Coordinates of C-alpha atoms in Angstrom, one line a residue:
M40 CA -17.8 -13.9 -17.6
E41 CA -16.3 -11.5 -20.2
N42 CA -12.9 -11.2 -21.8
I43 CA -11.3 -7.7 -21.8
Q44 CA -8.2 -6.0 -23.2
C45 CA -5.8 -3.7 -21.5
I46 CA -7.8 -0.5 -20.8
F47 CA -4.8 1.7 -21.7
C48 CA -3.2 -0.1 -24.7
N49 CA -6.4 -1.8 -26.1
K50 CA -4.5 -5.0 -26.6
N51 CA -5.2 -8.6 -25.6
C52 CA -2.7 -9.9 -23.0
N53 CA -1.7 -13.6 -22.8
R54 CA 0.8 -13.4 -19.9
I55 CA -0.8 -14.7 -16.7
V56 CA 1.0 -13.6 -13.5
I57 CA -1.7 -14.3 -10.9
T58 CA -4.1 -17.2 -10.6
E59 CA -6.4 -17.2 -7.6
N60 CA -9.9 -18.4 -6.9
G61 CA -10.3 -19.6 -10.5
Y62 CA -9.5 -16.2 -11.9
Q63 CA -6.5 -15.1 -14.0
G64 CA -4.6 -11.9 -13.6
R65 CA -3.0 -10.9 -17.0
K66 CA -0.2 -8.4 -17.2
C67 CA 0.1 -6.0 -20.2
S68 CA 3.6 -6.4 -21.7
Q69 CA 3.5 -2.8 -22.9
C70 CA 2.3 -0.8 -19.9
G71 CA 2.4 -3.2 -16.9
L72 CA -1.3 -3.1 -16.0
I73 CA -2.6 -6.3 -14.3
F74 CA -6.2 -7.1 -14.8
I75 CA -8.7 -10.0 -14.5
S76 CA -9.8 -11.6 -17.8
P77 CA -12.2 -13.2 -18.2
R78 CA -14.0 -11.4 -15.4
P79 CA -17.5 -11.3 -13.7
T80 CA -20.1 -8.9 -15.0
F81 CA -20.7 -5.6 -13.3
F82 CA -23.9 -7.0 -11.7
E83 CA -22.0 -9.9 -10.3
I84 CA -19.4 -7.7 -8.8
M85 CA -22.0 -5.5 -7.2
N86 CA -23.5 -8.5 -5.6
L87 CA -20.3 -9.2 -3.8
Y88 CA -20.5 -5.9 -2.0
R89 CA -24.3 -5.5 -1.5
H90 CA -24.6 -8.9 0.0
D91 CA -21.4 -8.9 2.1
Q92 CA -19.7 -11.6 0.0
S93 CA -16.4 -9.9 -0.6
H94 CA -13.1 -11.1 0.9
I95 CA -13.2 -8.6 3.8
P96 CA -16.7 -8.7 5.4
A97 CA -18.5 -5.9 7.1
K98 CA -17.7 -7.2 10.5
S99 CA -13.9 -6.8 9.9
H100 CA -14.3 -3.3 8.6
I101 CA -16.5 -2.2 11.6
S102 CA -14.2 -3.8 14.2
G103 CA -11.1 -2.1 12.7
V104 CA -11.7 1.3 14.2
F105 CA -8.2 2.0 15.6
G106 CA -6.2 1.2 12.5
K107 CA -8.6 3.1 10.3
K108 CA -8.5 6.2 12.6
L109 CA -4.7 6.2 12.6
Q110 CA -4.7 5.9 8.8
A111 CA -7.3 8.7 8.5
R112 CA -5.2 11.1 10.6
H113 CA -2.2 10.5 8.5
T114 CA -4.0 11.2 5.2
L115 CA -6.0 14.2 6.6
Q116 CA -2.7 15.9 7.5
L117 CA -1.7 15.7 3.8
M118 CA -5.0 17.0 2.7
K119 CA -5.1 19.9 5.1
R120 CA -1.9 21.3 3.4
L121 CA -4.2 22.1 0.5
K122 CA -7.7 22.2 1.8
R123 CA -9.2 22.9 5.2
N124 CA -12.8 23.0 6.5
S125 CA -14.0 21.7 3.1
S126 CA -16.5 19.1 1.9
I127 CA -15.2 15.5 1.5
L128 CA -16.8 12.6 -0.3
E129 CA -15.3 9.2 0.3
I130 CA -16.0 6.5 -2.3
G131 CA -15.9 3.0 -0.8
A132 CA -16.2 4.4 2.7
G133 CA -16.1 1.0 4.5
A134 CA -17.3 1.5 8.1
G135 CA -17.0 5.3 7.8
Y136 CA -14.1 5.9 10.2
F137 CA -12.1 8.1 7.9
L138 CA -15.2 10.3 7.5
D139 CA -15.8 10.4 11.2
E140 CA -12.3 11.5 11.8
A141 CA -12.5 14.1 9.0
R142 CA -15.7 15.5 10.6
N143 CA -13.9 15.8 13.9
Q144 CA -11.3 17.9 12.2
G145 CA -13.8 20.3 10.7
F146 CA -14.7 18.8 7.3
E147 CA -18.2 18.4 5.9
V148 CA -18.5 14.6 5.1
Y149 CA -20.4 12.3 2.8
G150 CA -19.9 8.7 1.8
I151 CA -20.6 6.1 -0.9
E152 CA -20.6 2.5 0.2
F153 CA -22.1 -0.5 -1.7
N154 CA -22.1 -2.9 1.3
S155 CA -25.5 -2.4 2.9
I156 CA -24.4 -3.4 6.4
Q157 CA -21.6 -0.9 6.3
A158 CA -23.7 1.8 4.7
D159 CA -26.3 1.4 7.5
F160 CA -23.6 1.6 10.1
I161 CA -22.4 4.9 8.6
R162 CA -25.8 6.4 8.5
N163 CA -27.3 5.1 11.8
N164 CA -24.2 4.8 14.1
L165 CA -22.0 7.6 12.8
N166 CA -24.9 9.9 11.5
I167 CA -23.0 10.6 8.2
P168 CA -24.9 10.9 4.9
C169 CA -24.2 7.7 2.8
E170 CA -25.5 6.5 -0.5
E171 CA -25.2 3.0 -1.9
S172 CA -25.2 3.7 -5.7
P173 CA -22.2 4.5 -7.9
L174 CA -21.1 8.1 -8.0
G175 CA -22.8 10.3 -10.6
I176 CA -23.9 13.9 -11.2
S177 CA -27.2 13.2 -9.4
S178 CA -25.5 11.8 -6.2
F179 CA -26.3 13.8 -3.1
N180 CA -28.8 15.9 -5.1
G181 CA -26.1 17.1 -7.5
K182 CA -23.7 18.4 -4.8
K183 CA -20.1 19.1 -5.9
F184 CA -17.3 18.4 -3.5
D185 CA -14.0 20.1 -2.6
I186 CA -12.3 16.8 -2.1
I187 CA -13.1 13.3 -3.3
Y188 CA -11.2 10.5 -1.6
H189 CA -10.8 6.8 -1.8
C190 CA -8.4 4.3 -0.2
D191 CA -7.7 0.9 -1.7
V192 CA -10.7 1.3 -4.0
L193 CA -9.1 2.0 -7.3
S194 CA -8.4 -1.7 -7.9
H195 CA -12.1 -2.4 -7.4
F196 CA -13.4 0.0 -10.1
Y197 CA -15.1 -1.9 -12.9
D198 CA -14.2 0.9 -15.4
P199 CA -11.5 3.1 -13.8
I200 CA -11.5 5.6 -16.7
A201 CA -15.2 6.2 -16.5
A202 CA -15.0 6.3 -12.7
F203 CA -12.5 9.1 -12.8
Q204 CA -14.5 11.0 -15.4
N205 CA -17.5 10.8 -13.0
I206 CA -15.2 12.0 -10.1
K207 CA -14.1 15.0 -12.2
D208 CA -17.8 15.9 -12.9
C209 CA -18.6 15.9 -9.2
L210 CA -15.7 18.1 -8.1
Q211 CA -15.7 21.8 -7.5
E212 CA -13.6 23.8 -10.0
N213 CA -10.8 24.1 -7.6
G214 CA -11.4 20.6 -6.1
I215 CA -8.8 17.9 -5.5
V216 CA -8.8 14.1 -5.6
V217 CA -6.8 12.1 -3.0
F218 CA -6.5 8.4 -3.3
E219 CA -4.3 5.6 -1.9
T220 CA -3.6 2.4 -3.8
G221 CA -0.9 -0.2 -4.4
N222 CA 1.7 -0.4 -7.1
L223 CA 1.5 -4.1 -8.0
G224 CA 2.0 -3.3 -11.7
D225 CA 5.6 -2.2 -10.8
V226 CA 6.4 -5.0 -8.4
K227 CA 8.9 -7.7 -9.3
E228 CA 7.3 -11.1 -9.3
K229 CA 9.8 -12.4 -6.7
Y230 CA 7.9 -10.3 -4.1
Y231 CA 4.5 -11.9 -4.9
R232 CA 5.2 -14.7 -2.4
F233 CA 4.9 -12.2 0.5
F234 CA 1.2 -11.5 -0.3
T235 CA -1.2 -13.7 1.6
G236 CA -3.6 -13.3 -1.3
F237 CA -4.7 -10.9 -4.1
Q238 CA -8.4 -11.0 -3.2
Y239 CA -9.7 -12.0 -6.6
P240 CA -12.3 -11.2 -7.9
D241 CA -12.9 -8.2 -5.6
H242 CA -9.8 -6.7 -7.2
L243 CA -10.1 -6.2 -10.9
F244 CA -7.0 -4.1 -11.7
F245 CA -3.5 -3.6 -10.3
F246 CA -1.7 -0.5 -11.5
S247 CA 1.9 0.7 -12.0
E248 CA 2.8 4.3 -11.2
N249 CA 2.9 5.0 -14.9
N250 CA -0.6 3.5 -15.2
L251 CA -1.8 6.0 -12.6
K252 CA -0.3 8.9 -14.4
E253 CA -1.9 7.8 -17.7
L254 CA -5.3 7.4 -16.0
L255 CA -5.1 10.9 -14.7
R256 CA -4.0 12.3 -18.1
L257 CA -6.8 10.5 -19.9
T258 CA -9.4 11.9 -17.5
G259 CA -8.3 15.5 -17.3
F260 CA -6.2 15.6 -14.0
E261 CA -2.7 16.7 -13.2
S262 CA -0.7 15.2 -10.4
V263 CA 0.1 17.5 -7.5
K264 CA 2.0 15.1 -5.2
I265 CA 2.7 11.4 -4.9
Y266 CA 3.8 9.9 -1.5
R267 CA 5.4 6.5 -1.6
Y268 CA 5.5 4.0 1.3
S269 CA 7.2 0.6 1.1
I270 CA 4.9 -2.1 2.6
L271 CA 7.4 -5.0 2.1
L272 CA 8.2 -5.2 5.8
Q273 CA 4.5 -5.1 6.7
L274 CA 3.7 -7.9 4.2
M275 CA 6.6 -10.1 5.6
I276 CA 5.4 -9.7 9.2
S277 CA 1.8 -10.2 8.3
K278 CA 2.7 -13.4 6.4
I279 CA 4.4 -14.8 9.5
L280 CA 1.6 -13.8 11.9
S281 CA -1.0 -15.3 9.5
K282 CA 0.5 -18.7 10.2
G283 CA 0.5 -18.1 14.0
T284 CA -2.0 -17.5 16.6
G285 CA -5.6 -16.5 15.6
L286 CA -5.2 -13.5 17.9
F287 CA -3.4 -11.7 15.1
K288 CA -5.2 -13.0 12.1
S289 CA -7.4 -10.6 10.2
E290 CA -11.1 -11.5 9.6
V291 CA -10.6 -11.8 5.8
K292 CA -12.8 -14.6 4.4
A293 CA -10.5 -17.6 3.7
K294 CA -13.0 -19.7 1.7
R295 CA -12.9 -19.8 -2.1
I296 CA -15.6 -17.7 -3.5
D297 CA -17.9 -19.8 -5.7
K298 CA -18.8 -18.2 -9.1
T299 CA -22.4 -19.3 -8.8
S300 CA -22.9 -17.5 -5.5
I301 CA -21.3 -14.4 -7.0
A302 CA -23.9 -14.4 -9.8
T303 CA -26.9 -15.1 -7.6
G304 CA -26.0 -12.7 -4.8
V305 CA -27.8 -14.6 -2.1
Q306 CA -28.1 -12.7 1.2
P307 CA -26.5 -14.4 4.1
A308 CA -29.0 -15.9 6.5
N309 CA -27.9 -14.0 9.6
T310 CA -27.1 -10.3 9.6
P311 CA -24.2 -9.9 12.0
H312 CA -24.2 -7.8 15.2
F313 CA -21.2 -5.9 16.1
N314 CA -19.4 -5.1 19.4
I315 CA -16.5 -2.8 18.8
G316 CA -16.1 -1.9 22.5
G317 CA -14.6 -3.7 25.4
F318 CA -11.3 -3.6 27.4
G319 CA -10.1 -7.2 27.5
F320 CA -6.6 -8.3 26.9
K321 CA -7.3 -9.3 23.3
Y322 CA -8.9 -5.9 22.7
L323 CA -5.7 -4.1 24.0
I324 CA -3.5 -6.4 21.9
K325 CA -5.5 -5.4 18.8
I326 CA -4.9 -1.7 19.6
A327 CA -1.2 -2.3 19.9
Y328 CA -1.3 -4.3 16.7
A329 CA -2.9 -1.4 14.8
Y330 CA -0.3 1.1 16.1
F331 CA 2.5 -1.3 15.2
F332 CA 1.4 -1.7 11.6
Y333 CA 0.6 2.0 11.2
F334 CA 4.2 2.8 12.3
I335 CA 5.7 0.2 9.9
R336 CA 3.6 1.3 7.0
Y337 CA 3.8 5.1 7.1
K338 CA 6.8 5.9 9.3
I339 CA 9.3 3.2 8.4
G340 CA 7.8 2.6 4.9
I341 CA 8.5 6.2 3.7
I342 CA 12.3 5.8 4.2
M343 CA 12.7 2.2 3.0
P344 CA 14.0 1.4 -0.5
K345 CA 11.1 1.1 -2.8
K346 CA 12.1 0.4 -6.5
G347 CA 10.5 -2.8 -7.7
S348 CA 9.1 -3.7 -4.3
P349 CA 5.5 -3.5 -3.0
Q350 CA 4.3 0.0 -2.1
T351 CA 1.2 1.9 -1.1
V352 CA 1.1 5.3 -2.8
I353 CA -1.0 8.3 -1.9
V354 CA -1.8 10.5 -4.9
I355 CA -3.0 14.1 -4.7
T356 CA -4.3 15.4 -8.0
R357 CA -6.5 18.3 -9.4
K358 CA -8.4 19.1 -12.5
R359 CA -6.3 20.4 -15.4

């Protein structure tokens, strides 16, 4: 475990706003960044993903095909306003469904995914090139990409500033970065009760919109467009459903993550097998569930009041 300062202000922060799984989320009084301190080492965090010990296991990612495809189509429409028939690298590709949809729409696709089960699924089931190491100039034999994308991954970066510098190095000169993330650094604490959890220690940072702009400035990017979607209604409904029937519950791991298991990274005894097909009643309900939450998030969310409330934001940026 190591203590860190605010990565933007270089100051120690004593105000604790989140306590979960034995970890403390501290909020910078100057810039609003929320970060875990003390936190696990980089090796320990990598163990979470490589050995499928994070809060959302590989099985949940792989079985979530419909929701991921809907989300992919929404984001790809935004991308295609700037780039078409280009190369896309997704960081934190999950089960690869965004990349699969992008390939269907004419893009050349590549993925980086630390979870070995998901990386194998991407390579063997979807036939998409996928690496399991952090992005660097040697990734994919030094290839440079037209678009680099990640969704709900920024909060997982161990060093966000270094990560965006690496992203910049791996972009074509006219390339763009597209990413989706939350705005918890801007959210009033009265709304925290609507979150079923903050997934500590998977999440290391929560950003405000000003934090995002500062991150881009420090790493040589300029913002092209920011799309904002309120997720308050989605959180409220999810909270209610999480207390109801197991039919609607997500497959997020509910157990407290032991710090010793994080450090040792012991591989689970049984590698899961997945069945994402079927036409039973529960299967159809899950499809309807995915459409319902897609509509609430992106169609209703874009017109709801947002100031001080939970949002997901899609940021499109390019090299300065």
